[in-house]
Amino acid sequence: MDIKKLYNDKLAQYGENDFRSLNWGDKEGKSAKRRYKQISQYVDFENSSIFEFGCGWGSFFDFGFKCKKYRGYDINEKLIDIAKKKYPTHTWTTSDHVYERKIRTFDLCISSGVAGNRGGPAWSPNLLKEYLYRMSLIAKKIIVNFPSNRATIRSEHVEYFSPEYVLGQALSLNEDVQLIHNYKSDFLLILNYE
């Protein structure tokens, strides 16, 4: 599946003011907001420099979150163009060169709603480990949301993950790892490099 095409098709179908364009379940983005709120329980956004992997059009700011410094990365140019218009004071990029910077220059790297994209950055075992590793080069702490294979409601374009498998992959990269499975539909993975 071409992930860029999926998002471009959804953007054409729903437009810039509907979170279904970002492959979230509803127009208002309730599930996306819940996931950001869940992440915020484990880190102080306002006092952190944040790199967001798979930032879309800047949903982090749509929901009123703030941070000390922000850089958003997404593979979809159309979504990045929207983010630049909506939030011009922040840095947005589609360039893979973000990994060539000094190691761990950000306090936090977040990725919400990205890992589960079928055909996306973590959909196969090889890619999952690379996805986590690349984020570890960027930030001192990584928090990723994963759709759980325990979810009873499924979506056609979403890959569902075994928490045990994801935990094993994370532990092969770092010893300081947490997995939080508070909801049947998804879980958080936290890797600390401080």
PDB file of C-alpha atoms in Angstrom, residues 19-151:
ATOM      1  CA  PHE A  19      -9.439  14.413  11.115  1.00  0.00           C
ATOM      2  CA  ARG A  20     -10.572  11.488   8.981  1.00  0.00           C
ATOM      3  CA  SER A  21      -8.130  12.983   6.434  1.00  0.00           C
ATOM      4  CA  LEU A  22      -5.391  11.853   8.843  1.00  0.00           C
ATOM      5  CA  ASN A  23      -6.889   8.347   9.057  1.00  0.00           C
ATOM      6  CA  TRP A  24      -8.442   8.995  12.472  1.00  0.00           C
ATOM      7  CA  GLY A  25     -11.873   7.529  13.143  1.00  0.00           C
ATOM      8  CA  ASP A  26     -13.964  10.685  13.397  1.00  0.00           C
ATOM      9  CA  LYS A  27     -14.175  14.243  12.088  1.00  0.00           C
ATOM     10  CA  GLU A  28     -13.163  15.847  15.426  1.00  0.00           C
ATOM     11  CA  GLY A  29     -10.175  13.575  16.041  1.00  0.00           C
ATOM     12  CA  LYS A  30     -11.363  12.387  19.473  1.00  0.00           C
ATOM     13  CA  SER A  31      -9.170   9.282  19.441  1.00  0.00           C
ATOM     14  CA  ALA A  32      -6.137  11.324  18.319  1.00  0.00           C
ATOM     15  CA  LYS A  33      -6.671  13.819  21.137  1.00  0.00           C
ATOM     16  CA  ARG A  34      -7.034  10.966  23.663  1.00  0.00           C
ATOM     17  CA  ARG A  35      -3.718   9.495  22.518  1.00  0.00           C
ATOM     18  CA  TYR A  36      -1.880  12.821  22.863  1.00  0.00           C
ATOM     19  CA  LYS A  37      -3.432  13.260  26.318  1.00  0.00           C
ATOM     20  CA  GLN A  38      -2.278   9.784  27.258  1.00  0.00           C
ATOM     21  CA  ILE A  39       1.271  10.611  26.134  1.00  0.00           C
ATOM     22  CA  SER A  40       1.175  13.856  28.133  1.00  0.00           C
ATOM     23  CA  GLN A  41       0.675  11.833  31.340  1.00  0.00           C
ATOM     24  CA  TYR A  42       4.252  10.567  31.016  1.00  0.00           C
ATOM     25  CA  VAL A  43       6.072  13.752  30.011  1.00  0.00           C
ATOM     26  CA  ASP A  44       5.853  17.509  30.477  1.00  0.00           C
ATOM     27  CA  PHE A  45       5.209  18.784  26.936  1.00  0.00           C
ATOM     28  CA  GLU A  46       5.475  22.473  27.834  1.00  0.00           C
ATOM     29  CA  ASN A  47       9.036  22.155  29.163  1.00  0.00           C
ATOM     30  CA  SER A  48      10.261  19.801  26.433  1.00  0.00           C
ATOM     31  CA  SER A  49      11.774  20.128  23.002  1.00  0.00           C
ATOM     32  CA  ILE A  50       9.701  17.787  20.841  1.00  0.00           C
ATOM     33  CA  PHE A  51      10.344  16.031  17.561  1.00  0.00           C
ATOM     34  CA  GLU A  52       7.177  14.460  16.163  1.00  0.00           C
ATOM     35  CA  PHE A  53       7.605  11.567  13.757  1.00  0.00           C
ATOM     36  CA  GLY A  54       4.518  11.508  11.513  1.00  0.00           C
ATOM     37  CA  CYS A  55       3.212  14.946  12.459  1.00  0.00           C
ATOM     38  CA  GLY A  56       0.554  15.187   9.741  1.00  0.00           C
ATOM     39  CA  TRP A  57      -0.755  18.745   9.582  1.00  0.00           C
ATOM     40  CA  GLY A  58       0.192  19.598  13.163  1.00  0.00           C
ATOM     41  CA  SER A  59      -2.498  17.856  15.220  1.00  0.00           C
ATOM     42  CA  PHE A  60      -0.348  18.295  18.316  1.00  0.00           C
ATOM     43  CA  PHE A  61      -1.151  22.020  18.181  1.00  0.00           C
ATOM     44  CA  ASP A  62      -4.738  21.515  16.958  1.00  0.00           C
ATOM     45  CA  PHE A  63      -5.490  20.024  20.366  1.00  0.00           C
ATOM     46  CA  GLY A  64      -3.916  22.930  22.255  1.00  0.00           C
ATOM     47  CA  PHE A  65      -0.676  21.311  23.369  1.00  0.00           C
ATOM     48  CA  LYS A  66       2.417  23.499  23.747  1.00  0.00           C
ATOM     49  CA  CYS A  67       6.124  22.842  24.004  1.00  0.00           C
ATOM     50  CA  LYS A  68       9.454  24.623  24.350  1.00  0.00           C
ATOM     51  CA  LYS A  69      10.629  23.770  20.813  1.00  0.00           C
ATOM     52  CA  TYR A  70       9.028  21.675  18.087  1.00  0.00           C
ATOM     53  CA  ARG A  71      10.013  20.004  14.824  1.00  0.00           C
ATOM     54  CA  GLY A  72       7.500  17.991  12.826  1.00  0.00           C
ATOM     55  CA  TYR A  73       8.412  15.339  10.251  1.00  0.00           C
ATOM     56  CA  ASP A  74       6.057  13.627   7.821  1.00  0.00           C
ATOM     57  CA  ILE A  75       6.540  11.898   4.461  1.00  0.00           C
ATOM     58  CA  ASN A  76       3.484  13.606   2.983  1.00  0.00           C
ATOM     59  CA  GLU A  77       4.293  16.993   1.429  1.00  0.00           C
ATOM     60  CA  LYS A  78       0.629  18.066   1.263  1.00  0.00           C
ATOM     61  CA  LEU A  79       0.184  17.591   5.005  1.00  0.00           C
ATOM     62  CA  ILE A  80       3.435  19.436   5.736  1.00  0.00           C
ATOM     63  CA  ASP A  81       2.273  22.334   3.533  1.00  0.00           C
ATOM     64  CA  ILE A  82      -0.924  22.576   5.587  1.00  0.00           C
ATOM     65  CA  ALA A  83       1.093  22.476   8.840  1.00  0.00           C
ATOM     66  CA  LYS A  84       3.347  25.289   7.611  1.00  0.00           C
ATOM     67  CA  LYS A  85       0.301  27.466   6.891  1.00  0.00           C
ATOM     68  CA  LYS A  86      -1.446  26.668  10.176  1.00  0.00           C
ATOM     69  CA  TYR A  87       1.592  26.892  12.464  1.00  0.00           C
ATOM     70  CA  PRO A  88       4.305  28.933  10.701  1.00  0.00           C
ATOM     71  CA  THR A  89       6.389  29.532  13.839  1.00  0.00           C
ATOM     72  CA  HIS A  90       7.318  25.838  14.065  1.00  0.00           C
ATOM     73  CA  THR A  91       9.672  23.764  11.915  1.00  0.00           C
ATOM     74  CA  TRP A  92       8.184  21.251   9.465  1.00  0.00           C
ATOM     75  CA  THR A  93      10.008  18.881   7.123  1.00  0.00           C
ATOM     76  CA  THR A  94       9.666  15.894   4.811  1.00  0.00           C
ATOM     77  CA  SER A  95      13.429  15.390   4.632  1.00  0.00           C
ATOM     78  CA  ASP A  96      15.060  12.220   5.940  1.00  0.00           C
ATOM     79  CA  HIS A  97      18.113  14.346   6.764  1.00  0.00           C
ATOM     80  CA  VAL A  98      16.658  14.860  10.251  1.00  0.00           C
ATOM     81  CA  TYR A  99      18.618  11.760  11.280  1.00  0.00           C
ATOM     82  CA  GLU A 100      21.944  13.283  10.314  1.00  0.00           C
ATOM     83  CA  ARG A 101      21.914  15.778  13.176  1.00  0.00           C
ATOM     84  CA  LYS A 102      23.723  15.422  16.486  1.00  0.00           C
ATOM     85  CA  ILE A 103      22.419  12.514  18.505  1.00  0.00           C
ATOM     86  CA  ARG A 104      19.576  13.138  20.941  1.00  0.00           C
ATOM     87  CA  THR A 105      19.239  16.895  20.535  1.00  0.00           C
ATOM     88  CA  PHE A 106      15.523  16.755  21.461  1.00  0.00           C
ATOM     89  CA  ASP A 107      14.076  15.899  24.864  1.00  0.00           C
ATOM     90  CA  LEU A 108      11.257  13.866  23.377  1.00  0.00           C
ATOM     91  CA  CYS A 109      10.302  12.114  20.148  1.00  0.00           C
ATOM     92  CA  ILE A 110       6.620  11.245  19.852  1.00  0.00           C
ATOM     93  CA  SER A 111       4.824   9.218  17.210  1.00  0.00           C
ATOM     94  CA  SER A 112       1.077   8.795  17.507  1.00  0.00           C
ATOM     95  CA  GLY A 113      -1.083   7.080  14.930  1.00  0.00           C
ATOM     96  CA  VAL A 114       1.879   6.367  12.653  1.00  0.00           C
ATOM     97  CA  ALA A 115       3.204   2.932  13.618  1.00  0.00           C
ATOM     98  CA  GLY A 116      -0.085   1.289  12.754  1.00  0.00           C
ATOM     99  CA  ASN A 117      -0.236   2.482   9.169  1.00  0.00           C
ATOM    100  CA  ARG A 118      -0.289  -0.587   6.958  1.00  0.00           C
ATOM    101  CA  GLY A 119       2.665  -0.063   4.640  1.00  0.00           C
ATOM    102  CA  GLY A 120       4.060   2.542   7.039  1.00  0.00           C
ATOM    103  CA  PRO A 121       7.309   2.818   9.010  1.00  0.00           C
ATOM    104  CA  ALA A 122       6.744  -0.114  11.390  1.00  0.00           C
ATOM    105  CA  TRP A 123       4.519  -2.560   9.561  1.00  0.00           C
ATOM    106  CA  SER A 124       7.093  -5.365   9.265  1.00  0.00           C
ATOM    107  CA  PRO A 125       9.533  -6.733  11.889  1.00  0.00           C
ATOM    108  CA  ASN A 126      12.603  -5.272  10.130  1.00  0.00           C
ATOM    109  CA  LEU A 127      10.967  -1.877   9.827  1.00  0.00           C
ATOM    110  CA  LEU A 128       9.714  -1.828  13.420  1.00  0.00           C
ATOM    111  CA  LYS A 129      13.203  -2.076  14.880  1.00  0.00           C
ATOM    112  CA  GLU A 130      14.572   0.503  12.403  1.00  0.00           C
ATOM    113  CA  TYR A 131      11.656   2.859  13.222  1.00  0.00           C
ATOM    114  CA  LEU A 132      12.468   2.718  16.953  1.00  0.00           C
ATOM    115  CA  TYR A 133      16.207   2.975  16.353  1.00  0.00           C
ATOM    116  CA  ARG A 134      15.903   6.048  14.125  1.00  0.00           C
ATOM    117  CA  MET A 135      13.843   7.826  16.758  1.00  0.00           C
ATOM    118  CA  SER A 136      16.471   6.951  19.377  1.00  0.00           C
ATOM    119  CA  LEU A 137      18.976   9.019  17.398  1.00  0.00           C
ATOM    120  CA  ILE A 138      16.781  12.099  17.763  1.00  0.00           C
ATOM    121  CA  ALA A 139      15.647  12.256  21.386  1.00  0.00           C
ATOM    122  CA  LYS A 140      16.388  11.293  24.987  1.00  0.00           C
ATOM    123  CA  LYS A 141      12.895   9.825  25.375  1.00  0.00           C
ATOM    124  CA  ILE A 142      10.665   8.168  22.791  1.00  0.00           C
ATOM    125  CA  ILE A 143       6.926   7.633  23.171  1.00  0.00           C
ATOM    126  CA  VAL A 144       5.092   5.705  20.462  1.00  0.00           C
ATOM    127  CA  ASN A 145       1.446   4.727  20.210  1.00  0.00           C
ATOM    128  CA  PHE A 146       0.720   1.283  18.706  1.00  0.00           C
ATOM    129  CA  PRO A 147      -2.620  -0.280  17.758  1.00  0.00           C
ATOM    130  CA  SER A 148      -3.002  -3.445  19.846  1.00  0.00           C
ATOM    131  CA  ASN A 149      -3.752  -6.873  18.448  1.00  0.00           C
ATOM    132  CA  ARG A 150      -6.262  -7.112  21.297  1.00  0.00           C
ATOM    133  CA  ALA A 151      -8.509  -4.476  19.666  1.00  0.00           C
TER     134      ALA A 151
END
